[in-house]
mmCIF file of C-alpha atoms in Angstrom:
data_model
loop_
_atom_site.group_PDB
_atom_site.id
_atom_site.type_symbol
_atom_site.label_atom_id
_atom_site.label_comp_id
_atom_site.label_asym_id
_atom_site.label_seq_id
_atom_site.Cartn_x
_atom_site.Cartn_y
_atom_site.Cartn_z
ATOM 1 C CA MET A 1 0.145 33.203 6.726
ATOM 2 C CA ARG A 2 -1.609 29.964 5.867
ATOM 3 C CA LEU A 3 -1.711 26.987 8.233
ATOM 4 C CA ASN A 4 -2.956 23.700 6.783
ATOM 5 C CA GLY A 5 -4.819 25.482 4.025
ATOM 6 C CA THR A 6 -6.509 28.075 6.239
ATOM 7 C CA ASP A 7 -5.593 31.745 6.575
ATOM 8 C CA LYS A 8 -4.229 32.731 9.949
ATOM 9 C CA LYS A 9 -3.194 36.141 11.249
ATOM 10 C CA ILE A 10 0.112 36.597 13.023
ATOM 11 C CA ILE A 11 1.081 39.983 14.378
ATOM 12 C CA SER A 12 4.844 39.561 14.204
ATOM 13 C CA PRO A 13 7.232 36.789 13.110
ATOM 14 C CA VAL A 14 6.982 33.841 15.461
ATOM 15 C CA ASN A 15 9.421 31.083 16.300
ATOM 16 C CA LEU A 16 8.347 27.694 14.887
ATOM 17 C CA LYS A 17 8.937 25.799 18.150
ATOM 18 C CA ILE A 18 6.712 28.248 20.038
ATOM 19 C CA PHE A 19 4.124 28.246 17.238
ATOM 20 C CA ILE A 20 3.937 24.426 17.424
ATOM 21 C CA GLU A 21 3.351 24.591 21.180
ATOM 22 C CA GLU A 22 0.740 27.342 20.858
ATOM 23 C CA GLU A 23 -1.112 25.326 18.236
ATOM 24 C CA LYS A 24 -1.100 22.363 20.663
ATOM 25 C CA TYR A 25 0.951 19.999 18.512
ATOM 26 C CA ASP A 26 3.394 17.476 19.945
ATOM 27 C CA ALA A 27 6.730 18.123 18.182
ATOM 28 C CA LEU A 28 7.543 14.395 18.235
ATOM 29 C CA LYS A 29 4.374 13.436 16.333
ATOM 30 C CA ILE A 30 4.480 15.874 13.428
ATOM 31 C CA ALA A 31 6.185 16.786 10.174
ATOM 32 C CA VAL A 32 6.402 20.473 9.199
ATOM 33 C CA GLU A 33 6.668 21.954 5.741
ATOM 34 C CA ILE A 34 7.169 25.686 5.225
ATOM 35 C CA ASN A 35 6.849 27.102 1.689
ATOM 36 C CA GLY A 36 7.467 23.661 0.193
ATOM 37 C CA SER A 37 10.499 22.690 2.303
ATOM 38 C CA ILE A 38 10.451 20.099 5.081
ATOM 39 C CA ILE A 39 11.928 21.528 8.289
ATOM 40 C CA PRO A 40 14.154 19.113 10.263
ATOM 41 C CA ARG A 41 13.133 18.818 13.900
ATOM 42 C CA SER A 42 16.540 20.122 14.981
ATOM 43 C CA GLU A 43 15.723 23.445 13.299
ATOM 44 C CA TYR A 44 12.322 24.065 14.902
ATOM 45 C CA ALA A 45 13.888 26.293 17.549
ATOM 46 C CA SER A 46 15.729 28.465 15.030
ATOM 47 C CA VAL A 47 13.154 28.872 12.224
ATOM 48 C CA MET A 48 10.866 31.904 12.236
ATOM 49 C CA ILE A 49 7.409 32.001 10.616
ATOM 50 C CA SER A 50 6.498 35.279 8.953
ATOM 51 C CA ASP A 51 3.451 36.742 7.294
ATOM 52 C CA ASN A 52 2.767 35.126 3.869
ATOM 53 C CA ASP A 53 4.469 31.853 4.841
ATOM 54 C CA VAL A 54 2.570 28.716 3.848
ATOM 55 C CA VAL A 55 2.863 26.196 6.666
ATOM 56 C CA GLU A 56 1.681 22.598 6.636
ATOM 57 C CA ILE A 57 1.812 20.672 9.904
ATOM 58 C CA VAL A 58 1.061 16.969 9.450
ATOM 59 C CA SER A 59 0.181 15.307 12.734
ATOM 60 C CA PHE A 60 0.039 11.564 13.390
ATOM 61 C CA VAL A 61 -2.110 9.584 15.827
ATOM 62 C CA GLY A 62 -1.251 6.114 17.088
ATOM 63 C CA GLY A 63 -2.538 2.841 15.701
ATOM 64 C CA GLY A 64 -1.621 0.503 12.901
ATOM 65 C CA MET B 29 -8.770 -15.956 -35.837
ATOM 66 C CA ASP B 30 -5.754 -15.522 -33.539
ATOM 67 C CA ILE B 31 -6.314 -15.563 -29.801
ATOM 68 C CA ARG B 32 -4.149 -16.298 -26.773
ATOM 69 C CA LEU B 33 -5.242 -19.510 -25.071
ATOM 70 C CA ASN B 34 -3.824 -20.284 -21.615
ATOM 71 C CA GLY B 35 -0.960 -17.885 -22.225
ATOM 72 C CA LYS B 36 0.020 -19.072 -25.712
ATOM 73 C CA ARG B 37 -0.857 -17.799 -29.189
ATOM 74 C CA TYR B 38 -3.530 -20.021 -30.688
ATOM 75 C CA GLU B 39 -5.043 -20.067 -34.147
ATOM 76 C CA CYS B 40 -8.652 -20.580 -33.272
ATOM 77 C CA ALA B 41 -11.157 -22.429 -35.399
ATOM 78 C CA TYR B 42 -13.921 -22.094 -32.799
ATOM 79 C CA SER B 43 -16.231 -19.122 -32.793
ATOM 80 C CA SER B 44 -17.348 -19.121 -29.155
ATOM 81 C CA ALA B 45 -15.879 -19.657 -25.696
ATOM 82 C CA TYR B 46 -18.099 -22.646 -24.969
ATOM 83 C CA ASP B 47 -17.068 -24.194 -28.309
ATOM 84 C CA ILE B 48 -13.406 -24.128 -27.288
ATOM 85 C CA ARG B 49 -14.192 -25.603 -23.908
ATOM 86 C CA LYS B 50 -16.405 -28.349 -25.342
ATOM 87 C CA ASN B 51 -13.790 -29.395 -27.894
ATOM 88 C CA LEU B 52 -10.518 -28.965 -26.003
ATOM 89 C CA PHE B 53 -11.314 -29.047 -22.288
ATOM 90 C CA SER B 54 -13.834 -30.373 -19.816
ATOM 91 C CA GLU B 55 -17.377 -29.011 -19.419
ATOM 92 C CA GLU B 56 -16.752 -28.184 -15.739
ATOM 93 C CA ASP B 57 -13.742 -25.965 -16.429
ATOM 94 C CA ILE B 58 -13.997 -22.228 -15.878
ATOM 95 C CA ILE B 59 -13.360 -19.693 -18.639
ATOM 96 C CA ILE B 60 -11.706 -16.310 -18.138
ATOM 97 C CA ILE B 61 -11.773 -13.910 -21.090
ATOM 98 C CA ASN B 62 -9.736 -10.694 -20.947
ATOM 99 C CA GLY B 63 -9.511 -10.839 -17.172
ATOM 100 C CA PHE B 64 -13.180 -11.611 -16.523
ATOM 101 C CA GLN B 65 -14.699 -14.977 -15.599
ATOM 102 C CA ILE B 66 -17.707 -15.551 -17.865
ATOM 103 C CA SER B 67 -20.941 -17.258 -16.873
ATOM 104 C CA ASP B 68 -22.578 -17.129 -20.321
ATOM 105 C CA ASP B 69 -21.167 -18.133 -23.668
ATOM 106 C CA CYS B 70 -19.711 -15.375 -25.800
ATOM 107 C CA THR B 71 -18.306 -14.885 -29.278
ATOM 108 C CA LEU B 72 -14.540 -14.783 -29.578
ATOM 109 C CA LYS B 73 -12.642 -12.133 -31.456
ATOM 110 C CA ASP B 74 -9.062 -11.575 -32.584
ATOM 111 C CA ASN B 75 -6.499 -11.071 -29.768
ATOM 112 C CA ASP B 76 -8.809 -12.237 -26.973
ATOM 113 C CA GLU B 77 -6.868 -13.515 -23.946
ATOM 114 C CA VAL B 78 -8.614 -16.744 -22.971
ATOM 115 C CA PHE B 79 -7.891 -19.027 -20.027
ATOM 116 C CA VAL B 80 -9.688 -22.324 -19.522
ATOM 117 C CA ILE B 81 -8.693 -23.887 -16.220
ATOM 118 C CA SER B 82 -9.790 -26.730 -13.994
ATOM 119 C CA ARG B 83 -11.631 -25.736 -10.839
ATOM 120 C CA GLY B 84 -9.634 -25.817 -7.611
ATOM 121 C CA VAL B 85 -6.467 -27.232 -9.151
ATOM 122 C CA MET B 86 -3.063 -25.545 -9.190
ATOM 123 C CA PRO B 87 -2.277 -24.783 -12.841
ATOM 124 C CA ALA B 88 1.234 -24.979 -14.316
ATOM 125 C CA ARG B 89 3.439 -22.190 -12.945
ATOM 126 C CA GLU B 90 3.713 -20.301 -16.222
ATOM 127 C CA GLN B 91 0.002 -20.562 -16.822
ATOM 128 C CA LEU B 92 -0.796 -19.279 -13.305
ATOM 129 C CA GLU B 93 1.399 -16.224 -13.789
ATOM 130 C CA LYS B 94 -0.159 -15.365 -17.131
ATOM 131 C CA MET B 95 -3.616 -15.860 -15.677
ATOM 132 C CA MET B 96 -2.879 -13.583 -12.733
ATOM 133 C CA ALA B 97 -1.551 -10.992 -15.170
ATOM 134 C CA ALA B 98 -4.674 -11.311 -17.308
ATOM 135 C CA ARG B 99 -6.827 -10.588 -14.247
ATOM 136 C CA HIS B 100 -5.546 -7.010 -14.385
ATOM 137 C CA THR B 101 -5.295 -5.005 -17.576
ATOM 138 C CA PRO B 102 -1.854 -5.443 -19.222
ATOM 139 C CA SER B 103 -0.880 -1.809 -18.587
ATOM 140 C CA VAL B 104 -1.594 -2.140 -14.845
ATOM 141 C CA HIS B 105 0.178 -5.465 -14.621
ATOM 142 C CA ASN B 106 3.332 -4.245 -16.343
ATOM 143 C CA ALA B 107 3.534 -1.065 -14.260
ATOM 144 C CA VAL B 108 3.039 -2.724 -10.875
ATOM 145 C CA LYS B 109 5.368 -5.592 -11.757
ATOM 146 C CA LYS B 110 8.189 -3.047 -12.115
ATOM 147 C CA GLY B 111 7.292 -1.414 -8.788
ATOM 148 C CA PHE B 112 9.416 -1.580 -5.642
ATOM 149 C CA VAL B 113 7.428 -0.929 -2.478
ATOM 150 C CA GLY B 114 8.764 -0.733 1.066
ATOM 151 C CA ILE B 115 6.525 -1.595 3.996
ATOM 152 C CA ALA B 116 7.657 -0.209 7.332
ATOM 153 C CA GLY B 117 5.924 -2.094 10.117
ATOM 154 C CA LEU B 118 4.076 -5.381 9.595
ATOM 155 C CA GLY B 119 1.138 -4.992 11.970
ATOM 156 C CA GLY B 120 -2.509 -4.462 11.064
ATOM 157 C CA LEU B 121 -1.735 -1.987 8.292
ATOM 158 C CA GLY B 122 1.507 -3.422 6.934
ATOM 159 C CA SER B 123 0.467 -7.085 6.804
ATOM 160 C CA ASN B 124 -2.827 -6.293 5.062
ATOM 161 C CA ILE B 125 -1.167 -3.853 2.636
ATOM 162 C CA ALA B 126 1.424 -6.488 1.706
ATOM 163 C CA VAL B 127 -1.280 -9.089 1.024
ATOM 164 C CA SER B 128 -3.203 -6.687 -1.255
ATOM 165 C CA LEU B 129 -0.081 -5.659 -3.148
ATOM 166 C CA ALA B 130 1.015 -9.282 -3.582
ATOM 167 C CA ARG B 131 -2.407 -10.197 -4.998
ATOM 168 C CA THR B 132 -2.117 -7.291 -7.433
ATOM 169 C CA GLY B 133 1.332 -8.391 -8.555
ATOM 170 C CA VAL B 134 3.630 -5.656 -7.241
ATOM 171 C CA GLY B 135 6.948 -7.067 -8.419
ATOM 172 C CA ARG B 136 9.210 -6.344 -5.481
ATOM 173 C CA MET B 137 8.526 -5.642 -1.818
ATOM 174 C CA LEU B 138 10.737 -4.958 1.168
ATOM 175 C CA LEU B 139 9.124 -5.961 4.470
ATOM 176 C CA ALA B 140 10.629 -4.468 7.632
ATOM 177 C CA ASP B 141 9.694 -5.218 11.240
ATOM 178 C CA PHE B 142 11.627 -6.290 14.348
ATOM 179 C CA ASP B 143 8.782 -8.043 16.134
ATOM 180 C CA ILE B 144 7.333 -11.548 16.396
ATOM 181 C CA VAL B 145 3.693 -12.587 15.926
ATOM 182 C CA GLU B 146 1.801 -12.343 19.239
ATOM 183 C CA PRO B 147 -1.653 -13.683 20.172
ATOM 184 C CA SER B 148 -2.921 -10.098 20.484
ATOM 185 C CA ASN B 149 -2.140 -9.517 16.783
ATOM 186 C CA LEU B 150 -4.722 -12.006 15.521
ATOM 187 C CA ASN B 151 -7.668 -9.595 15.918
ATOM 188 C CA ARG B 152 -6.610 -7.523 12.916
ATOM 189 C CA GLN B 153 -3.291 -8.572 11.448
ATOM 190 C CA SER B 154 -2.824 -11.046 8.608
ATOM 191 C CA TYR B 155 -1.348 -13.885 10.671
ATOM 192 C CA TYR B 156 -2.569 -17.269 11.908
ATOM 193 C CA ILE B 157 -2.177 -19.249 15.126
ATOM 194 C CA SER B 158 0.458 -21.304 13.320
ATOM 195 C CA HIS B 159 2.577 -18.125 13.008
ATOM 196 C CA LEU B 160 2.708 -17.335 16.752
ATOM 197 C CA GLY B 161 6.293 -16.744 17.854
ATOM 198 C CA MET B 162 7.628 -16.386 14.299
ATOM 199 C CA TYR B 163 9.202 -13.182 13.075
ATOM 200 C CA LYS B 164 6.512 -11.177 11.306
ATOM 201 C CA THR B 165 8.830 -10.825 8.318
ATOM 202 C CA ASP B 166 9.048 -14.618 7.934
ATOM 203 C CA ALA B 167 5.367 -15.267 8.653
ATOM 204 C CA LEU B 168 4.273 -12.659 6.106
ATOM 205 C CA LYS B 169 6.771 -13.661 3.439
ATOM 206 C CA ASN B 170 5.489 -17.215 3.737
ATOM 207 C CA GLN B 171 1.899 -16.082 3.133
ATOM 208 C CA LEU B 172 2.804 -13.847 0.204
ATOM 209 C CA GLN B 173 4.642 -16.687 -1.523
ATOM 210 C CA GLN B 174 1.494 -18.788 -1.176
ATOM 211 C CA ILE B 175 -0.564 -15.991 -2.739
ATOM 212 C CA ASN B 176 1.755 -14.943 -5.551
ATOM 213 C CA PRO B 177 4.949 -16.928 -6.164
ATOM 214 C CA PHE B 178 6.034 -14.582 -8.970
ATOM 215 C CA ILE B 179 7.044 -11.554 -6.910
ATOM 216 C CA LYS B 180 10.297 -10.797 -5.116
ATOM 217 C CA ILE B 181 9.999 -10.458 -1.343
ATOM 218 C CA GLU B 182 12.887 -9.071 0.701
ATOM 219 C CA THR B 183 12.724 -8.974 4.483
ATOM 220 C CA CYS B 184 14.570 -7.140 7.209
ATOM 221 C CA ASN B 185 14.276 -8.018 10.900
ATOM 222 C CA ILE B 186 15.169 -4.635 12.220
ATOM 223 C CA ARG B 187 13.765 -1.704 14.163
ATOM 224 C CA VAL B 188 13.535 1.149 11.669
ATOM 225 C CA THR B 189 15.236 4.270 13.035
ATOM 226 C CA ASP B 190 16.245 7.686 11.762
ATOM 227 C CA SER B 191 19.744 6.343 11.133
ATOM 228 C CA ASN B 192 18.795 3.297 8.998
ATOM 229 C CA ALA B 193 15.543 4.391 7.299
ATOM 230 C CA CYS B 194 17.213 5.946 4.239
ATOM 231 C CA GLU B 195 19.528 3.029 3.656
ATOM 232 C CA LEU B 196 16.603 0.591 3.949
ATOM 233 C CA PHE B 197 13.976 2.426 1.899
ATOM 234 C CA GLY B 198 15.909 4.966 -0.201
ATOM 235 C CA LYS B 199 15.597 2.943 -3.418
ATOM 236 C CA CYS B 200 11.869 2.208 -3.112
ATOM 237 C CA ASP B 201 9.364 3.879 -5.441
ATOM 238 C CA VAL B 202 6.828 4.079 -2.636
ATOM 239 C CA VAL B 203 7.121 3.422 1.105
ATOM 240 C CA CYS B 204 4.092 2.525 3.217
ATOM 241 C CA GLU B 205 4.414 3.885 6.728
ATOM 242 C CA ALA B 206 2.563 1.265 8.761
ATOM 243 C CA PHE B 207 3.860 1.725 12.296
ATOM 244 C CA ASP B 208 1.773 1.745 15.446
ATOM 245 C CA SER B 209 3.353 4.585 17.412
ATOM 246 C CA PRO B 210 2.809 8.192 16.316
ATOM 247 C CA GLN B 211 6.426 9.065 17.127
ATOM 248 C CA ALA B 212 7.688 6.293 14.830
ATOM 249 C CA LYS B 213 5.307 7.447 12.073
ATOM 250 C CA ALA B 214 6.579 11.032 12.344
ATOM 251 C CA MET B 215 10.211 9.869 12.486
ATOM 252 C CA LEU B 216 9.991 7.844 9.267
ATOM 253 C CA VAL B 217 8.056 10.515 7.390
ATOM 254 C CA ASN B 218 10.519 13.239 8.441
ATOM 255 C CA VAL B 219 13.611 11.226 7.538
ATOM 256 C CA LEU B 220 12.329 10.175 4.107
ATOM 257 C CA LEU B 221 10.882 13.581 3.164
ATOM 258 C CA GLN B 222 14.154 15.289 4.117
ATOM 259 C CA ASN B 223 16.636 12.830 2.632
ATOM 260 C CA CYS B 224 14.941 10.799 -0.114
ATOM 261 C CA PRO B 225 13.260 13.234 -2.527
ATOM 262 C CA GLU B 226 12.497 10.448 -5.037
ATOM 263 C CA VAL B 227 10.511 8.348 -2.565
ATOM 264 C CA LYS B 228 6.761 8.746 -2.160
ATOM 265 C CA ILE B 229 5.280 7.929 1.246
ATOM 266 C CA VAL B 230 1.810 6.583 1.961
ATOM 267 C CA SER B 231 1.122 6.784 5.674
ATOM 268 C CA GLY B 232 -1.723 5.620 7.937
ATOM 269 C CA SER B 233 -3.129 7.784 10.713
ATOM 270 C CA GLY B 234 -6.413 7.342 12.554
ATOM 271 C CA MET B 235 -8.254 4.028 12.164
ATOM 272 C CA ALA B 236 -9.018 2.819 15.711
ATOM 273 C CA GLY B 237 -12.502 2.106 17.074
ATOM 274 C CA LEU B 238 -15.845 1.776 15.327
ATOM 275 C CA SER B 239 -16.489 5.249 13.911
ATOM 276 C CA SER B 240 -17.939 5.466 10.408
ATOM 277 C CA SER B 241 -15.979 3.746 7.683
ATOM 278 C CA ASN B 242 -16.604 6.796 5.526
ATOM 279 C CA LEU B 243 -14.441 9.034 7.690
ATOM 280 C CA ILE B 244 -11.337 7.201 6.467
ATOM 281 C CA ARG B 245 -9.916 9.134 3.518
ATOM 282 C CA THR B 246 -6.745 9.522 1.498
ATOM 283 C CA THR B 247 -5.252 13.016 1.484
ATOM 284 C CA ARG B 248 -2.088 14.413 -0.065
ATOM 285 C CA LYS B 249 -0.474 16.500 2.638
ATOM 286 C CA VAL B 250 2.727 17.593 0.911
ATOM 287 C CA LYS B 251 4.261 16.716 -2.468
ATOM 288 C CA ASN B 252 5.585 13.279 -1.494
ATOM 289 C CA LEU B 253 3.313 12.445 1.458
ATOM 290 C CA TYR B 254 -0.138 10.887 1.367
ATOM 291 C CA VAL B 255 -1.970 10.184 4.621
ATOM 292 C CA CYS B 256 -4.797 7.639 4.848
ATOM 293 C CA GLY B 257 -7.137 7.443 7.832
ATOM 294 C CA ASP B 258 -9.623 9.667 9.671
ATOM 295 C CA GLN B 259 -6.603 11.470 11.207
ATOM 296 C CA GLN B 260 -8.280 11.494 14.630
ATOM 297 C CA SER B 261 -9.144 8.037 15.950
ATOM 298 C CA GLU B 262 -6.157 7.223 18.081
ATOM 299 C CA ALA B 263 -5.631 3.717 19.442
ATOM 300 C CA LYS B 264 -5.996 3.940 23.227
ATOM 301 C CA GLN B 265 -7.800 2.366 26.161
ATOM 302 C CA GLY B 266 -11.492 2.111 25.288
ATOM 303 C CA ASN B 267 -10.757 2.739 21.599
ATOM 304 C CA GLY B 268 -8.934 -0.315 20.339
ATOM 305 C CA LEU B 269 -7.898 -1.296 16.847
ATOM 306 C CA MET B 270 -10.273 -3.659 15.066
ATOM 307 C CA ALA B 271 -9.971 -5.501 11.792
ATOM 308 C CA PRO B 272 -12.541 -3.653 9.626
ATOM 309 C CA ARG B 273 -11.299 -0.056 9.957
ATOM 310 C CA VAL B 274 -7.663 -1.191 9.961
ATOM 311 C CA GLN B 275 -8.308 -3.089 6.730
ATOM 312 C CA ILE B 276 -10.174 -0.126 5.219
ATOM 313 C CA CYS B 277 -7.177 2.077 5.979
ATOM 314 C CA ALA B 278 -4.776 -0.567 4.613
ATOM 315 C CA GLY B 279 -6.973 -0.707 1.492
ATOM 316 C CA HIS B 280 -6.682 3.060 1.075
ATOM 317 C CA GLN B 281 -2.917 2.826 1.414
ATOM 318 C CA SER B 282 -2.611 -0.112 -1.028
ATOM 319 C CA ASN B 283 -4.804 1.579 -3.614
ATOM 320 C CA MET B 284 -2.795 4.806 -3.370
ATOM 321 C CA VAL B 285 0.388 2.755 -3.892
ATOM 322 C CA LEU B 286 -1.111 1.195 -7.028
ATOM 323 C CA ARG B 287 -2.238 4.601 -8.300
ATOM 324 C CA LEU B 288 1.283 5.958 -7.838
ATOM 325 C CA LEU B 289 2.900 2.936 -9.499
ATOM 326 C CA THR B 290 0.589 3.368 -12.490
ATOM 327 C CA GLY B 291 1.417 7.060 -12.793
ATOM 328 C CA THR B 292 -1.483 8.784 -11.023
ATOM 329 C CA GLU B 293 -0.499 11.236 -8.294
ATOM 330 C CA ASP B 294 -4.011 12.448 -7.442
ATOM 331 C CA VAL B 295 -5.636 10.877 -4.384
#
């Protein structure tokens, strides 16, 4: 799979919610796109990431 | 020779800019030719757009508008004048973005914020002591009207949430995400990307502290989302927000808005 433009190996399909936690993102401060589609936050727990998926996780920091 | 003089077609018998000024205006007046203020005389040619105006005096309304338009190339002016830009959050990013876009002549803006101007805002936000206690929407609208009276400013005193964001910003060409909190930034971006496929978003993330100016960049993250900032420098204790980097980030966001309004999607 690709995460934010970089190749990444996953052994078996992984749940998005768990993937987000493993990658140390805060689910309330991100937007996730998989293969060109934005994933609503309510679906993080049900979506699986598989090999060949292209995942973009956009993370925001505070200040403005 | 036909030129445009102070916004009107003029059959010109004078061959140079200084000739026109000497014969029709006062020697102290400034001359702007095709959007550029000249400091040396130059020869005039057909279709030149010439403004000769008194220093420091408010020109007639129609003349001011045409002069502001002439400051940009006609293609840029016409494109941005048709633009409708939403600004979500009127703090350091939003207030400075709005000022830049007003100066450039973006024709219609929607300003949304629930808050009032506080003393702690003055270190980086485009407000004055005279604005303290006013709604940011009102204080900013007032400034923008003083900068460019020819644009339409709509305001909304409201906290933007996932249930009103689409209704508020769904008809905008571009929305600037200019909130302070990372959760609010993510909320707006998620709601608009999911529900408003026509809307482009230009967001700000990472501009606190005094790290290098050059770390602040514009990147296109997904089709409709651009993020400006160094994407790391979080506002927190010991790493506060200061005017220069906030304004640099606001400048990145404003310029990306103008690029989008003029048909360029590359960063």
